[in-house]
mmCIF file of C-alpha atoms in Angstrom:
data_model
loop_
_atom_site.group_PDB
_atom_site.id
_atom_site.type_symbol
_atom_site.label_atom_id
_atom_site.label_comp_id
_atom_site.label_asym_id
_atom_site.label_seq_id
_atom_site.Cartn_x
_atom_site.Cartn_y
_atom_site.Cartn_z
ATOM 1 C CA MET Z 24 26.790 -8.684 5.619
ATOM 2 C CA ALA Z 25 30.587 -8.561 5.145
ATOM 3 C CA LYS Z 26 30.709 -12.343 4.761
ATOM 4 C CA MET Z 27 27.908 -12.155 2.184
ATOM 5 C CA ILE Z 28 29.818 -9.579 0.152
ATOM 6 C CA LEU Z 29 32.968 -11.720 0.273
ATOM 7 C CA PHE Z 30 30.931 -14.689 -0.923
ATOM 8 C CA PHE Z 31 29.665 -12.844 -3.953
ATOM 9 C CA ILE Z 32 33.094 -11.584 -4.968
ATOM 10 C CA SER Z 33 34.714 -14.996 -4.642
ATOM 11 C CA ALA Z 34 36.641 -16.262 -7.638
ATOM 12 C CA MET Z 35 33.860 -18.641 -8.650
ATOM 13 C CA ASN Z 36 31.182 -15.978 -8.623
ATOM 14 C CA ALA Z 37 33.509 -13.482 -10.275
ATOM 15 C CA LYS Z 38 34.071 -15.836 -13.190
ATOM 16 C CA TYR Z 39 30.329 -16.460 -13.497
ATOM 17 C CA PHE Z 40 29.520 -12.761 -13.829
ATOM 18 C CA LEU Z 41 32.568 -12.044 -15.993
ATOM 19 C CA LEU Z 42 31.417 -14.706 -18.435
ATOM 20 C CA GLN Z 43 28.019 -12.995 -18.505
ATOM 21 C CA ALA Z 44 29.823 -9.762 -19.325
ATOM 22 C CA LEU Z 45 31.741 -11.564 -22.069
ATOM 23 C CA GLU Z 46 28.504 -12.626 -23.754
ATOM 24 C CA LEU Z 47 27.517 -8.957 -23.815
ATOM 25 C CA ALA Z 48 30.895 -7.952 -25.269
ATOM 26 C CA LYS Z 49 30.435 -10.470 -28.082
ATOM 27 C CA ILE Z 50 27.302 -8.668 -29.282
ATOM 28 C CA ARG Z 51 29.249 -5.776 -30.802
ATOM 29 C CA ARG Z 52 32.514 -7.460 -31.691
ATOM 30 C CA GLY Z 53 33.453 -6.267 -35.149
ATOM 31 C CA PHE Z 54 31.733 -2.883 -34.736
ATOM 32 C CA CYS Z 55 33.733 -1.052 -32.042
ATOM 33 C CA ALA Z 56 37.197 -0.546 -33.536
ATOM 34 C CA PRO Z 57 39.398 1.285 -32.837
ATOM 35 C CA ASN Z 58 37.872 0.685 -29.404
ATOM 36 C CA PRO Z 59 37.665 -2.817 -27.958
ATOM 37 C CA SER Z 60 34.270 -4.442 -27.487
ATOM 38 C CA VAL Z 61 33.384 -4.558 -23.774
ATOM 39 C CA GLY Z 62 30.583 -5.939 -21.601
ATOM 40 C CA ALA Z 63 29.638 -5.050 -18.008
ATOM 41 C CA VAL Z 64 27.323 -6.487 -15.339
ATOM 42 C CA VAL Z 65 26.297 -4.622 -12.161
ATOM 43 C CA VAL Z 66 25.526 -6.903 -9.209
ATOM 44 C CA SER Z 67 24.068 -6.012 -5.807
ATOM 45 C CA GLU Z 68 25.550 -7.032 -2.461
ATOM 46 C CA THR Z 69 23.125 -9.964 -2.380
ATOM 47 C CA GLY Z 70 24.061 -11.243 -5.845
ATOM 48 C CA GLU Z 71 21.134 -9.760 -7.781
ATOM 49 C CA VAL Z 72 21.970 -8.582 -11.297
ATOM 50 C CA LEU Z 73 20.922 -4.944 -11.365
ATOM 51 C CA ALA Z 74 21.913 -4.042 -14.912
ATOM 52 C CA MET Z 75 23.905 -5.114 -17.953
ATOM 53 C CA GLY Z 76 25.581 -3.032 -20.622
ATOM 54 C CA TYR Z 77 27.907 -3.156 -23.601
ATOM 55 C CA HIS Z 78 29.842 -0.762 -25.806
ATOM 56 C CA LEU Z 79 27.938 -0.012 -28.996
ATOM 57 C CA GLY Z 80 30.886 1.511 -30.855
ATOM 58 C CA ALA Z 81 33.385 4.364 -30.960
ATOM 59 C CA GLY Z 82 31.769 7.584 -29.764
ATOM 60 C CA TYR Z 83 29.028 5.789 -27.821
ATOM 61 C CA ALA Z 84 28.870 5.134 -24.075
ATOM 62 C CA HIS Z 85 31.272 2.491 -22.804
ATOM 63 C CA ALA Z 86 29.887 -0.707 -21.303
ATOM 64 C CA GLU Z 87 30.163 0.491 -17.700
ATOM 65 C CA VAL Z 88 28.291 3.729 -18.415
ATOM 66 C CA ASP Z 89 25.693 1.905 -20.512
ATOM 67 C CA ALA Z 90 24.942 -0.421 -17.587
ATOM 68 C CA LEU Z 91 25.025 2.238 -14.842
ATOM 69 C CA LYS Z 92 22.729 4.687 -16.615
ATOM 70 C CA LYS Z 93 20.023 1.990 -16.650
ATOM 71 C CA ILE Z 94 19.904 2.047 -12.827
ATOM 72 C CA ASN Z 95 20.705 5.679 -12.191
ATOM 73 C CA GLY Z 96 21.206 6.145 -8.446
ATOM 74 C CA LYS Z 97 20.631 2.480 -7.577
ATOM 75 C CA ALA Z 98 24.173 1.108 -7.888
ATOM 76 C CA ARG Z 99 25.504 2.348 -4.540
ATOM 77 C CA GLY Z 100 27.436 -0.407 -2.758
ATOM 78 C CA ALA Z 101 27.239 -2.731 -5.768
ATOM 79 C CA VAL Z 102 29.926 -4.674 -7.618
ATOM 80 C CA ILE Z 103 30.574 -4.121 -11.328
ATOM 81 C CA TYR Z 104 32.051 -6.921 -13.412
ATOM 82 C CA ILE Z 105 33.741 -5.763 -16.621
ATOM 83 C CA THR Z 106 35.487 -7.764 -19.334
ATOM 84 C CA LEU Z 107 38.204 -5.106 -19.653
ATOM 85 C CA GLU Z 108 39.955 -2.864 -17.131
ATOM 86 C CA PRO Z 109 37.907 0.369 -16.958
ATOM 87 C CA CYS Z 110 39.296 3.386 -18.803
ATOM 88 C CA CYS Z 111 40.457 6.444 -16.883
ATOM 89 C CA HIS Z 112 41.122 8.951 -19.655
ATOM 90 C CA TRP Z 113 39.139 11.207 -21.949
ATOM 91 C CA GLY Z 114 38.599 10.093 -25.514
ATOM 92 C CA LYS Z 115 35.362 10.622 -27.398
ATOM 93 C CA THR Z 116 33.614 9.915 -24.085
ATOM 94 C CA PRO Z 117 34.451 10.660 -20.408
ATOM 95 C CA PRO Z 118 36.508 8.260 -18.239
ATOM 96 C CA CYS Z 119 34.575 5.234 -16.989
ATOM 97 C CA THR Z 120 36.280 5.568 -13.619
ATOM 98 C CA ASP Z 121 34.366 8.837 -13.151
ATOM 99 C CA ALA Z 122 31.042 7.075 -13.754
ATOM 100 C CA ILE Z 123 31.993 4.252 -11.372
ATOM 101 C CA ILE Z 124 32.905 6.706 -8.612
ATOM 102 C CA GLN Z 125 29.779 8.819 -9.092
ATOM 103 C CA ALA Z 126 27.539 5.716 -9.050
ATOM 104 C CA GLY Z 127 28.839 4.640 -5.626
ATOM 105 C CA ILE Z 128 30.229 1.301 -6.821
ATOM 106 C CA LYS Z 129 32.291 -0.286 -4.050
ATOM 107 C CA HIS Z 130 34.095 -3.063 -5.901
ATOM 108 C CA VAL Z 131 35.299 -3.459 -9.505
ATOM 109 C CA VAL Z 132 36.222 -6.824 -11.020
ATOM 110 C CA TYR Z 133 37.686 -6.988 -14.523
ATOM 111 C CA GLY Z 134 38.750 -9.912 -16.690
ATOM 112 C CA PHE Z 135 41.519 -8.430 -18.851
ATOM 113 C CA ALA Z 136 44.229 -5.891 -18.077
ATOM 114 C CA ASP Z 137 44.102 -3.163 -20.705
ATOM 115 C CA PRO Z 138 47.448 -2.977 -22.571
ATOM 116 C CA ASN Z 139 46.703 0.633 -23.539
ATOM 117 C CA PRO Z 140 49.367 2.691 -21.685
ATOM 118 C CA LEU Z 141 46.746 5.394 -21.033
ATOM 119 C CA VAL Z 142 44.841 2.881 -18.900
ATOM 120 C CA SER Z 143 47.189 0.142 -17.724
ATOM 121 C CA GLN Z 144 47.308 0.070 -13.891
ATOM 122 C CA LYS Z 145 46.190 3.714 -13.684
ATOM 123 C CA SER Z 146 42.490 3.006 -13.113
ATOM 124 C CA LYS Z 147 43.181 0.929 -10.037
ATOM 125 C CA ALA Z 148 45.029 3.806 -8.346
ATOM 126 C CA ILE Z 149 42.289 6.310 -9.218
ATOM 127 C CA LEU Z 150 39.580 4.047 -7.799
ATOM 128 C CA ALA Z 151 41.624 3.165 -4.708
ATOM 129 C CA ALA Z 152 41.893 6.874 -3.905
ATOM 130 C CA GLU Z 153 38.085 6.837 -3.643
ATOM 131 C CA ASN Z 154 38.066 3.690 -1.445
ATOM 132 C CA ILE Z 155 36.887 1.514 -4.344
ATOM 133 C CA SER Z 156 38.687 -1.815 -4.602
ATOM 134 C CA CYS Z 157 39.653 -2.995 -8.075
ATOM 135 C CA GLU Z 158 40.375 -6.670 -8.705
ATOM 136 C CA TYR Z 159 41.684 -8.563 -11.726
ATOM 137 C CA VAL Z 160 40.377 -12.108 -12.229
ATOM 138 C CA ALA Z 161 41.916 -14.093 -15.080
ATOM 139 C CA VAL Z 162 39.364 -15.842 -17.299
ATOM 140 C CA PRO Z 163 40.783 -17.846 -20.239
ATOM 141 C CA GLU Z 164 37.788 -17.138 -22.456
ATOM 142 C CA ILE Z 165 38.232 -13.386 -21.969
ATOM 143 C CA MET Z 166 41.965 -13.624 -22.607
ATOM 144 C CA ALA Z 167 41.235 -15.331 -25.939
ATOM 145 C CA PHE Z 168 38.582 -12.731 -26.758
ATOM 146 C CA TYR Z 169 41.044 -9.853 -26.396
ATOM 147 C CA ALA Z 170 43.996 -11.515 -28.162
ATOM 148 C CA SER Z 171 43.475 -9.373 -31.267
ATOM 149 C CA TYR Z 172 43.073 -6.158 -29.264
ATOM 150 C CA GLN Z 173 46.267 -6.867 -27.345
ATOM 151 C CA TYR Z 174 48.115 -7.678 -30.576
ATOM 152 C CA TRP Z 175 46.949 -4.420 -32.133
ATOM 153 C CA GLN Z 176 47.945 -2.396 -29.066
ATOM 154 C CA MET Z 177 51.411 -3.959 -29.020
ATOM 155 C CA ASN Z 178 52.121 -3.969 -32.764
ATOM 156 C CA LYS Z 179 49.735 -1.405 -34.298
ATOM 157 C CA LYS Z 180 48.914 -4.019 -36.934
ATOM 158 C CA PRO Z 181 45.741 -6.097 -37.200
ATOM 159 C CA TRP Z 182 45.364 -9.651 -35.974
ATOM 160 C CA VAL Z 183 44.964 -11.421 -39.321
ATOM 161 C CA THR Z 184 42.809 -14.491 -39.894
ATOM 162 C CA ALA Z 185 42.859 -16.089 -43.344
ATOM 163 C CA LYS Z 186 40.343 -18.622 -44.575
ATOM 164 C CA ILE Z 187 40.681 -20.936 -47.535
ATOM 165 C CA ALA Z 188 38.354 -23.717 -48.708
ATOM 166 C CA LEU Z 189 39.618 -26.725 -50.627
ATOM 167 C CA SER Z 190 38.723 -30.221 -51.734
ATOM 168 C CA LEU Z 191 40.422 -33.383 -50.511
ATOM 169 C CA ASP Z 192 42.770 -33.203 -53.479
ATOM 170 C CA GLY Z 193 43.669 -29.573 -52.720
ATOM 171 C CA LYS Z 194 41.592 -27.754 -55.363
ATOM 172 C CA ILE Z 195 40.003 -24.344 -54.755
ATOM 173 C CA ALA Z 196 38.328 -23.665 -58.101
ATOM 174 C CA GLY Z 197 37.282 -25.295 -61.364
ATOM 175 C CA LYS Z 198 39.571 -26.298 -64.231
ATOM 176 C CA LYS Z 199 39.520 -22.818 -65.812
ATOM 177 C CA GLY Z 200 39.442 -20.967 -62.500
ATOM 178 C CA GLU Z 201 35.656 -20.775 -62.404
ATOM 179 C CA PRO Z 202 34.300 -20.334 -58.857
ATOM 180 C CA MET Z 203 32.815 -23.390 -57.125
ATOM 181 C CA GLN Z 204 30.925 -23.892 -53.891
ATOM 182 C CA ILE Z 205 33.285 -26.524 -52.493
ATOM 183 C CA THR Z 206 32.082 -26.732 -48.891
ATOM 184 C CA GLY Z 207 28.574 -27.047 -47.481
ATOM 185 C CA PRO Z 208 26.070 -24.512 -46.111
ATOM 186 C CA GLU Z 209 27.283 -24.916 -42.545
ATOM 187 C CA LEU Z 210 30.690 -23.479 -43.400
ATOM 188 C CA LYS Z 211 29.090 -20.732 -45.449
ATOM 189 C CA LYS Z 212 27.285 -19.764 -42.244
ATOM 190 C CA LEU Z 213 30.579 -19.893 -40.319
ATOM 191 C CA THR Z 214 32.192 -17.579 -42.877
ATOM 192 C CA HIS Z 215 29.477 -14.973 -42.399
ATOM 193 C CA GLU Z 216 29.840 -15.242 -38.611
ATOM 194 C CA CYS Z 217 33.587 -14.644 -38.949
ATOM 195 C CA ARG Z 218 33.018 -11.674 -41.241
ATOM 196 C CA GLN Z 219 30.640 -10.170 -38.693
ATOM 197 C CA ARG Z 220 33.128 -10.566 -35.819
ATOM 198 C CA SER Z 221 35.891 -8.918 -37.873
ATOM 199 C CA ASP Z 222 36.457 -5.182 -38.180
ATOM 200 C CA ALA Z 223 37.288 -5.366 -41.875
ATOM 201 C CA ILE Z 224 37.873 -7.753 -44.784
ATOM 202 C CA LEU Z 225 40.891 -8.070 -47.071
ATOM 203 C CA THR Z 226 40.712 -9.569 -50.550
ATOM 204 C CA THR Z 227 42.361 -9.178 -53.960
ATOM 205 C CA ALA Z 228 41.293 -7.682 -57.261
ATOM 206 C CA LYS Z 229 41.878 -11.114 -58.812
ATOM 207 C CA THR Z 230 39.352 -12.681 -56.435
ATOM 208 C CA ILE Z 231 36.785 -10.023 -57.326
ATOM 209 C CA ILE Z 232 37.417 -10.410 -61.048
ATOM 210 C CA LEU Z 233 36.966 -14.199 -60.860
ATOM 211 C CA ASP Z 234 34.173 -14.487 -58.263
ATOM 212 C CA ASP Z 235 32.513 -11.040 -58.050
ATOM 213 C CA PRO Z 236 31.799 -11.603 -54.317
ATOM 214 C CA GLN Z 237 29.726 -9.281 -52.117
ATOM 215 C CA MET Z 238 32.059 -9.577 -49.114
ATOM 216 C CA ASN Z 239 29.335 -8.524 -46.689
ATOM 217 C CA VAL Z 240 27.549 -10.264 -43.815
ATOM 218 C CA ARG Z 241 24.332 -12.034 -44.747
ATOM 219 C CA ARG Z 242 22.736 -13.554 -41.660
ATOM 220 C CA THR Z 243 19.560 -12.267 -40.007
ATOM 221 C CA GLU Z 244 20.387 -8.927 -41.615
ATOM 222 C CA ILE Z 245 22.757 -7.667 -44.267
ATOM 223 C CA ILE Z 246 25.761 -5.834 -42.805
ATOM 224 C CA ALA Z 247 28.339 -3.967 -44.868
ATOM 225 C CA LYS Z 248 31.969 -4.115 -43.761
ATOM 226 C CA PRO Z 249 35.014 -2.040 -44.722
ATOM 227 C CA VAL Z 250 36.859 -3.883 -47.502
ATOM 228 C CA TYR Z 251 40.553 -3.593 -48.355
ATOM 229 C CA ILE Z 252 41.639 -4.797 -51.790
ATOM 230 C CA LEU Z 253 45.110 -5.616 -53.086
ATOM 231 C CA ASP Z 254 45.090 -4.238 -56.625
ATOM 232 C CA ARG Z 255 48.631 -3.509 -57.797
ATOM 233 C CA GLU Z 256 47.630 -2.299 -61.260
ATOM 234 C CA LEU Z 257 44.190 -0.890 -60.352
ATOM 235 C CA LYS Z 258 42.306 -3.385 -62.487
ATOM 236 C CA LEU Z 259 39.244 -3.660 -60.270
ATOM 237 C CA PRO Z 260 36.187 -3.731 -62.583
ATOM 238 C CA LEU Z 261 33.891 -0.774 -61.992
ATOM 239 C CA HIS Z 262 30.808 -2.961 -62.347
ATOM 240 C CA ALA Z 263 31.827 -5.253 -59.444
ATOM 241 C CA LYS Z 264 29.222 -5.913 -56.755
ATOM 242 C CA ILE Z 265 31.665 -4.770 -54.078
ATOM 243 C CA PHE Z 266 30.955 -1.111 -54.923
ATOM 244 C CA SER Z 267 27.395 -1.466 -53.630
ATOM 245 C CA THR Z 268 27.962 -4.028 -50.847
ATOM 246 C CA ALA Z 269 31.015 -2.706 -48.954
ATOM 247 C CA LYS Z 270 30.806 -0.090 -46.210
ATOM 248 C CA SER Z 271 33.976 1.444 -47.618
ATOM 249 C CA ILE Z 272 36.661 0.396 -50.101
ATOM 250 C CA THR Z 273 40.398 0.935 -49.887
ATOM 251 C CA LEU Z 274 42.564 -0.082 -52.836
ATOM 252 C CA PHE Z 275 46.277 -0.732 -52.355
ATOM 253 C CA HIS Z 276 48.165 -0.148 -55.591
ATOM 254 C CA ALA Z 277 51.657 0.407 -56.954
ATOM 255 C CA LYS Z 278 53.163 3.887 -56.784
ATOM 256 C CA ASN Z 279 53.563 4.182 -60.554
ATOM 257 C CA ILE Z 280 49.817 4.248 -61.252
ATOM 258 C CA SER Z 281 48.765 7.377 -63.138
ATOM 259 C CA ALA Z 282 46.735 10.124 -61.498
ATOM 260 C CA ASN Z 283 44.000 9.722 -64.132
ATOM 261 C CA GLN Z 284 43.666 6.032 -63.337
ATOM 262 C CA ILE Z 285 43.407 6.787 -59.616
ATOM 263 C CA LYS Z 286 40.836 9.515 -60.258
ATOM 264 C CA ILE Z 287 38.449 6.963 -61.788
ATOM 265 C CA PHE Z 288 38.217 5.260 -58.394
ATOM 266 C CA THR Z 289 38.355 8.281 -56.114
ATOM 267 C CA GLU Z 290 35.332 9.661 -57.976
ATOM 268 C CA LYS Z 291 33.496 6.563 -56.738
ATOM 269 C CA ASN Z 292 34.489 7.411 -53.128
ATOM 270 C CA VAL Z 293 37.179 4.733 -53.142
ATOM 271 C CA ARG Z 294 40.328 5.438 -51.157
ATOM 272 C CA CYS Z 295 43.492 4.648 -53.105
ATOM 273 C CA VAL Z 296 46.721 4.009 -51.201
ATOM 274 C CA ALA Z 297 50.053 3.696 -52.979
ATOM 275 C CA VAL Z 298 52.590 1.246 -51.539
ATOM 276 C CA ASP Z 299 55.986 -0.015 -52.616
ATOM 277 C CA VAL Z 300 56.280 -2.984 -54.951
ATOM 278 C CA GLU Z 301 58.909 -5.669 -54.400
ATOM 279 C CA GLN Z 302 59.427 -8.455 -56.931
ATOM 280 C CA ASN Z 303 56.171 -7.481 -58.666
ATOM 281 C CA LYS Z 304 54.264 -7.797 -55.395
ATOM 282 C CA LEU Z 305 52.792 -5.155 -53.132
ATOM 283 C CA ASN Z 306 54.631 -4.691 -49.862
ATOM 284 C CA LEU Z 307 52.252 -6.548 -47.562
ATOM 285 C CA MET Z 308 53.954 -5.328 -44.395
ATOM 286 C CA ALA Z 309 53.189 -1.756 -45.466
ATOM 287 C CA VAL Z 310 49.620 -2.800 -46.218
ATOM 288 C CA MET Z 311 49.165 -4.267 -42.736
ATOM 289 C CA LYS Z 312 50.714 -1.218 -41.122
ATOM 290 C CA HIS Z 313 48.259 1.047 -42.931
ATOM 291 C CA ILE Z 314 45.289 -1.123 -41.959
ATOM 292 C CA GLY Z 315 46.476 -1.094 -38.349
ATOM 293 C CA GLU Z 316 46.690 2.700 -38.445
ATOM 294 C CA ASP Z 317 43.026 2.697 -39.474
ATOM 295 C CA GLY Z 318 42.278 1.128 -36.088
ATOM 296 C CA VAL Z 319 41.443 -2.353 -37.378
ATOM 297 C CA HIS Z 320 42.008 -5.022 -34.727
ATOM 298 C CA ASP Z 321 40.557 -8.069 -36.487
ATOM 299 C CA LEU Z 322 41.196 -8.478 -40.220
ATOM 300 C CA TRP Z 323 39.472 -11.306 -42.092
ATOM 301 C CA VAL Z 324 41.136 -12.465 -45.328
ATOM 302 C CA GLU Z 325 39.255 -14.130 -48.168
ATOM 303 C CA ALA Z 326 41.394 -14.488 -51.261
ATOM 304 C CA GLY Z 327 43.059 -17.110 -53.424
ATOM 305 C CA GLY Z 328 45.945 -19.417 -52.711
ATOM 306 C CA THR Z 329 48.601 -16.985 -53.944
ATOM 307 C CA CYS Z 330 47.638 -14.261 -51.460
ATOM 308 C CA PHE Z 331 47.164 -16.811 -48.687
ATOM 309 C CA ALA Z 332 50.602 -18.328 -49.318
ATOM 310 C CA GLU Z 333 52.350 -14.951 -49.461
ATOM 311 C CA LEU Z 334 50.793 -13.781 -46.195
ATOM 312 C CA ALA Z 335 51.837 -17.061 -44.592
ATOM 313 C CA ARG Z 336 55.365 -16.873 -46.044
ATOM 314 C CA GLN Z 337 55.834 -13.401 -44.561
ATOM 315 C CA GLN Z 338 54.433 -14.567 -41.212
ATOM 316 C CA LEU Z 339 51.625 -12.006 -41.356
ATOM 317 C CA LEU Z 340 48.927 -14.466 -40.318
ATOM 318 C CA GLN Z 341 48.013 -14.999 -36.683
ATOM 319 C CA LYS Z 342 45.241 -17.482 -37.416
ATOM 320 C CA ILE Z 343 44.345 -19.777 -40.316
ATOM 321 C CA LEU Z 344 41.095 -21.575 -41.037
ATOM 322 C CA ILE Z 345 41.370 -24.326 -43.650
ATOM 323 C CA TYR Z 346 37.998 -25.657 -44.768
ATOM 324 C CA VAL Z 347 38.229 -29.171 -46.206
ATOM 325 C CA ALA Z 348 35.313 -30.755 -48.077
ATOM 326 C CA PRO Z 349 34.952 -34.525 -48.660
ATOM 327 C CA ARG Z 350 35.136 -34.036 -52.424
ATOM 328 C CA TRP Z 351 37.685 -35.175 -55.002
ATOM 329 C CA LEU Z 352 37.586 -32.801 -57.966
ATOM 330 C CA GLY Z 353 40.321 -34.418 -60.039
ATOM 331 C CA SER Z 354 40.914 -31.316 -62.134
ATOM 332 C CA GLY Z 355 40.899 -27.703 -61.100
ATOM 333 C CA VAL Z 356 43.053 -24.957 -59.642
ATOM 334 C CA ASP Z 357 45.452 -26.088 -56.942
ATOM 335 C CA ALA Z 358 45.286 -24.160 -53.691
ATOM 336 C CA PHE Z 359 49.070 -23.814 -53.518
ATOM 337 C CA ASP Z 360 52.048 -24.327 -55.767
ATOM 338 C CA LYS Z 361 54.492 -27.139 -55.109
ATOM 339 C CA ASN Z 362 56.988 -24.825 -53.386
ATOM 340 C CA PHE Z 363 54.597 -23.636 -50.686
ATOM 341 C CA SER Z 364 55.366 -24.786 -47.157
ATOM 342 C CA LEU Z 365 53.885 -23.880 -43.790
ATOM 343 C CA ASP Z 366 55.720 -24.369 -40.511
ATOM 344 C CA ILE Z 367 53.134 -25.171 -37.855
ATOM 345 C CA ALA Z 368 55.423 -26.983 -35.427
ATOM 346 C CA ALA Z 369 54.947 -24.317 -32.744
ATOM 347 C CA ALA Z 370 51.331 -23.497 -33.614
ATOM 348 C CA LYS Z 371 48.165 -24.547 -31.823
ATOM 349 C CA VAL Z 372 46.262 -26.831 -34.199
ATOM 350 C CA SER Z 373 42.711 -28.112 -33.766
ATOM 351 C CA TRP Z 374 40.161 -29.862 -35.974
ATOM 352 C CA GLN Z 375 36.383 -29.637 -35.942
ATOM 353 C CA GLN Z 376 33.730 -31.294 -38.076
ATOM 354 C CA ILE Z 377 30.991 -28.903 -39.186
ATOM 355 C CA GLY Z 378 28.301 -30.509 -41.309
ATOM 356 C CA ASN Z 379 30.025 -32.853 -43.752
ATOM 357 C CA ASP Z 380 33.166 -30.717 -43.827
ATOM 358 C CA VAL Z 381 36.060 -30.248 -41.421
ATOM 359 C CA VAL Z 382 37.855 -27.103 -40.319
ATOM 360 C CA CYS Z 383 41.508 -27.032 -39.371
ATOM 361 C CA GLU Z 384 42.238 -24.060 -37.103
ATOM 362 C CA ILE Z 385 45.870 -23.008 -36.776
ATOM 363 C CA ILE Z 386 46.847 -20.265 -34.313
ATOM 364 C CA PHE Z 387 50.444 -19.043 -34.373
#
């Protein structure tokens, strides 16, 4: 029996079950912040999957508890595989280590060490005191999955991904700035997938004035997301679609905006946040700090070339997606001005064809 248990907690089997747990964690990515999205798989001594669980969102049962409650009293002697080191502190829910101990789990395997100082290395000692072994197994896919959570824990700012779509000759809109569908339906689908995996979306008032986008997720169902808008002069049109499609709206504006002007938006349940202005531009570092304080791990940016370039110039982007369509527009709005430059010498760059278009992914 001992040899059988050792077989099922070998590195190969651990990775197999951890990857199963990762697929569960992916289900609620973009809906759990300020908590991380987590998946868990409970496996018997003979390798039978007894239960699976995932974290639905802040205030709901964590993945371990979700899985264990499905087999109440039948997890004794089992192994639990978790994407993230189990928590050992009270938050909105009890510590997961308590549930693991009470269930009679004998071995815990996790795929990512929690950088939260309330958890880091503490769970292992608590479980060891109850004769429960706790093992970390590194899985590259899980490390990549939690990159944004780790960044947020370390910096208290969101991991920022910006997307921009352009033609072969570098145009992002028509001659007079009119919106154009430059790339194909496959990349439109990718955009909605990225919105869904993100905790919130950032755009600009200029983008809303020009395009009047919904900025929600439209896949098998329509999902509203929190939307942050850079609007220095509070010029957002009150008839914009965003007022009915966003889960919540936060406007970042200059500090000299009048109280009466702010009241117009607060009466529509819009949160208005004043930030400093430098060289006629909102202080983007202050913006990111505020968004991080809201508990946003993954921030998805859809805006024009000016916002994109400024975020890049200030090194506030952790990931860039450049959509390139095989179209030559000839005339139109250039994505960037002639002075824009982007240092990607140390970045990880990859290309992928999706439909007739290509995507350049740059991770800093």
